Structure formats: structure tokens, C-alpha cells
Short mmCIF file of C-alpha atoms in Angstrom, two decimals:
data_model
loop_
_atom_site.label_atom_id
_atom_site.label_comp_id
_atom_site.label_asym_id
_atom_site.label_seq_id
_atom_site.Cartn_x
_atom_site.Cartn_y
_atom_site.Cartn_z
CA GLY G 1 52.70 8.50 32.47
CA TYR G 2 53.78 6.79 35.62
CA ASP G 3 51.97 4.48 37.99
CA LYS G 4 48.47 5.91 38.32
CA ASP G 5 48.74 9.04 36.13
CA THR G 6 45.56 9.67 34.16
CA LEU G 7 45.60 10.66 30.53
CA GLN G 8 44.30 14.13 31.41
CA GLU G 9 47.10 14.55 33.99
CA ILE G 10 49.69 13.56 31.39
CA ILE G 11 48.22 16.10 28.95
CA GLY G 12 48.31 18.78 31.65
CA GLY G 13 51.97 18.06 32.28
CA LEU G 14 52.80 18.27 28.58
CA LEU G 15 50.90 21.55 28.18
CA ARG G 16 52.70 23.04 31.21
CA GLU G 17 56.06 21.79 29.96
CA HIS G 18 55.54 23.54 26.61
CA ASN G 19 53.78 26.57 28.15
CA ASN G 20 50.77 25.86 25.90
CA THR G 21 47.05 26.49 26.24
CA LEU G 22 44.06 24.33 25.36
CA VAL G 23 40.40 24.84 24.43
CA VAL G 24 37.61 22.46 23.44
CA ALA G 25 34.65 22.42 21.06
CA GLU G 26 32.32 19.61 22.11
CA SER G 27 29.21 18.38 20.40
CA CYS G 28 28.38 14.72 21.08
CA THR G 29 30.44 14.60 24.28
CA GLY G 30 28.36 17.41 25.80
CA GLY G 31 30.92 18.56 28.37
CA THR G 32 32.48 15.18 29.20
CA LEU G 33 35.81 16.25 27.72
CA SER G 34 35.84 19.53 29.66
CA ARG G 35 35.00 17.64 32.86
CA LEU G 36 37.98 15.34 32.37
CA ILE G 37 40.35 18.24 31.71
CA THR G 38 39.14 20.27 34.69
CA SER G 39 39.32 17.24 37.01
CA VAL G 40 43.06 17.89 37.15
CA PRO G 41 44.04 20.30 39.95
CA GLY G 42 45.65 23.40 38.46
CA SER G 43 44.14 22.87 35.00
CA SER G 44 43.41 26.61 34.93
CA ASP G 45 47.13 27.01 34.17
CA TYR G 46 46.51 25.80 30.61
CA PHE G 47 42.77 25.27 30.01
CA LEU G 48 41.10 28.43 28.69
CA GLY G 49 37.58 27.05 28.26
CA GLY G 50 35.37 25.81 25.50
CA VAL G 51 32.09 25.64 23.68
CA ILE G 52 29.44 22.94 23.75
CA ALA G 53 28.35 23.33 20.14
CA TYR G 54 25.44 20.94 20.19
CA THR G 55 23.53 22.55 17.33
CA ASN G 56 24.70 23.46 13.85
CA GLU G 57 23.80 27.09 14.56
CA VAL G 58 26.29 27.22 17.44
CA LYS G 59 28.92 25.51 15.29
CA THR G 60 28.53 28.21 12.65
CA SER G 61 28.05 31.27 14.89
CA LEU G 62 30.62 30.60 17.63
CA LEU G 63 33.15 28.40 15.86
CA ASN G 64 32.89 29.86 12.35
CA VAL G 65 32.18 26.48 10.77
CA ASP G 66 30.92 27.18 7.26
CA SER G 67 27.24 26.19 6.98
CA LYS G 68 27.94 24.95 3.44
CA LEU G 69 30.44 22.50 4.91
CA ILE G 70 27.82 21.18 7.33
CA ASP G 71 25.20 20.97 4.56
CA GLY G 72 27.59 19.27 2.15
CA MET G 73 29.48 16.93 4.45
CA ASN G 74 27.05 16.56 7.38
CA ALA G 75 27.81 17.78 10.90
CA VAL G 76 29.06 14.26 11.66
CA SER G 77 32.19 14.30 9.52
CA ALA G 78 35.94 14.61 9.79
CA GLU G 79 35.79 17.94 7.96
CA VAL G 80 33.36 19.46 10.46
CA ALA G 81 35.33 18.10 13.44
CA GLU G 82 38.46 19.74 12.04
CA ALA G 83 36.64 23.01 11.34
CA MET G 84 35.28 23.01 14.90
CA ALA G 85 38.75 22.46 16.38
CA GLU G 86 40.35 25.11 14.21
CA GLY G 87 37.50 27.55 14.87
CA ALA G 88 37.81 27.09 18.63
CA ARG G 89 41.60 27.45 18.57
CA LEU G 90 41.39 30.69 16.60
CA ARG G 91 38.45 32.15 18.55
CA PHE G 92 40.12 31.61 21.92
CA GLY G 93 43.68 32.30 20.74
CA SER G 94 44.88 28.97 22.08
CA ASP G 95 47.82 26.80 21.10
CA TRP G 96 45.68 23.65 20.96
CA ALA G 97 42.03 22.76 20.49
CA MET G 98 40.09 19.52 20.53
CA ALA G 99 36.69 18.87 18.97
CA THR G 100 34.10 16.10 19.01
CA THR G 101 31.08 15.51 16.77
CA GLY G 102 29.02 12.39 16.22
CA ILE G 103 26.06 10.22 17.09
CA ALA G 104 26.31 9.27 20.76
CA GLY G 105 22.97 7.47 20.66
CA PRO G 106 20.63 5.89 21.21
CA GLY G 107 18.70 8.00 18.67
CA GLY G 108 19.71 10.35 15.90
CA ALA G 109 21.17 7.70 13.62
CA SER G 110 20.69 7.24 9.91
CA GLU G 111 21.86 4.63 7.42
CA ASN G 112 25.05 6.58 6.68
CA HIS G 113 25.55 7.83 10.25
CA PRO G 114 24.94 4.99 12.72
CA VAL G 115 24.98 5.28 16.49
CA GLY G 116 28.59 5.28 17.63
CA LEU G 117 29.98 7.09 14.58
CA ILE G 118 32.08 9.89 16.06
CA TYR G 119 34.80 12.12 14.70
CA VAL G 120 37.37 13.77 16.94
CA ALA G 121 39.92 16.39 15.92
CA VAL G 122 42.93 18.22 17.29
CA SER G 123 44.09 21.57 15.95
CA GLY G 124 47.57 22.71 16.84
CA PRO G 125 50.17 25.24 15.82
CA ASN G 126 51.19 23.34 12.68
CA GLN G 127 48.27 21.15 11.60
CA CYS G 128 44.80 19.83 12.23
CA LYS G 129 44.21 16.10 12.46
CA SER G 130 41.05 14.01 12.88
CA ILE G 131 40.15 10.38 13.38
CA GLU G 132 36.95 8.42 12.88
CA LEU G 133 35.61 6.26 15.69
CA ARG G 134 33.13 3.41 15.32
CA LEU G 135 31.88 2.81 18.84
CA GLY G 136 28.93 0.93 20.33
CA LYS G 137 25.34 1.76 21.09
CA ARG G 138 25.67 2.98 24.71
CA ARG G 139 25.55 6.77 24.94
CA ASP G 140 27.57 7.12 28.13
CA ASN G 141 30.32 4.81 26.85
CA ASN G 142 30.43 6.65 23.52
CA MET G 143 30.83 10.01 25.24
CA ASP G 144 33.61 8.68 27.47
CA MET G 145 35.45 6.78 24.74
CA ALA G 146 35.34 9.74 22.33
CA SER G 147 36.72 12.00 25.06
CA PHE G 148 39.60 9.65 25.83
CA ALA G 149 40.30 9.12 22.12
CA VAL G 150 40.68 12.85 21.46
CA LEU G 151 42.79 13.30 24.60
CA ASN G 152 45.10 10.57 23.34
CA LEU G 153 45.23 12.18 19.89
CA LEU G 154 46.22 15.46 21.56
CA ARG G 155 48.92 13.69 23.58
CA LYS G 156 50.39 12.21 20.40
CA GLU G 157 50.26 15.53 18.55
CA ILE G 158 51.99 17.41 21.38
CA LEU G 159 54.73 14.76 21.53
CA ASN G 160 55.19 14.95 17.74
CA GLN G 161 55.69 18.74 17.75
CA LYS G 162 59.13 19.98 16.82
CA VAL G 163 59.30 22.75 19.41
#
């Protein structure tokens, strides 16, 4: 980016340059990611929409995440984040999809899944990739940081494509 370009503006430029589309599957970010994407004028050129899959039932019914995967791995896992991203990409027929799942806080934590544990994933034409985040205890910060982390992951994946 240049000067005061935002990450979401840079992503929009890359998607336009490659004539690609984007969708999202958000859980713990609850629409924060979609808000960032749609804050860019003209984002309707590449952003098809998304799903706020806050419950496991929505993850399975709308994104085709296998309930056995959720039961075995937990909804807060790299595997579920990847399945959400891939499910969204296929359902919407998009080139790219991003997904978020985790414990934004302040409640909902367990010994194995503390507040701030978030997984983000990007599904693209050639692969699906996820990363684990260990953030803090503030819900609003966790939602923002997870959104920016997955946007940056998407940026890297688009730049790494051999198109």
C-alpha cells in the first residue's frame, strides 16, 4: 500500500486486479470483518457476501462443516476454521473466502480454549491455510485483531498465487 491505504483497500485492489471475488464466514468476529471489507467504496465489485455462523448449527447447515469435525476438534480449531472458509467459498462460488472462529471473550473460555484463542483461515483456488492467534482478554480488540489478521493472510495468499 501507499501512504494512507488501509489493508482492506489494498485487498480490494488486489481482488480487482485479478478479477477475483471474496466471501466471508465469521463466527467470533460477528460481522467486524464484513464491515471492514464493505467500508471500501466499490467493494461490491468483488465482495459477494457472507455468513455470520455464530452457532455450530449454522456452521454445519450453511457452510457444510461436518458436525463430527466440530465434535472431535471443537468449533475453535484450525480444522473448523478451514472447513468454514472452504464451505463458504464453495457455497457462494467465490475465488476466495475468509473465516474466523474463536473465543472473543470475556466468557466462553475453558482450560484448553482460553479467551483470545482464535483461528482464522483463507480458502483460495489452490489451497486453504489457517493460523492460530493468541490474543488478549478484550472482546473488541480480539474481534478487530482477528479481522486484520485474516485480511493480512488473504493479502499474502493473493500475492503468492501463480496466476
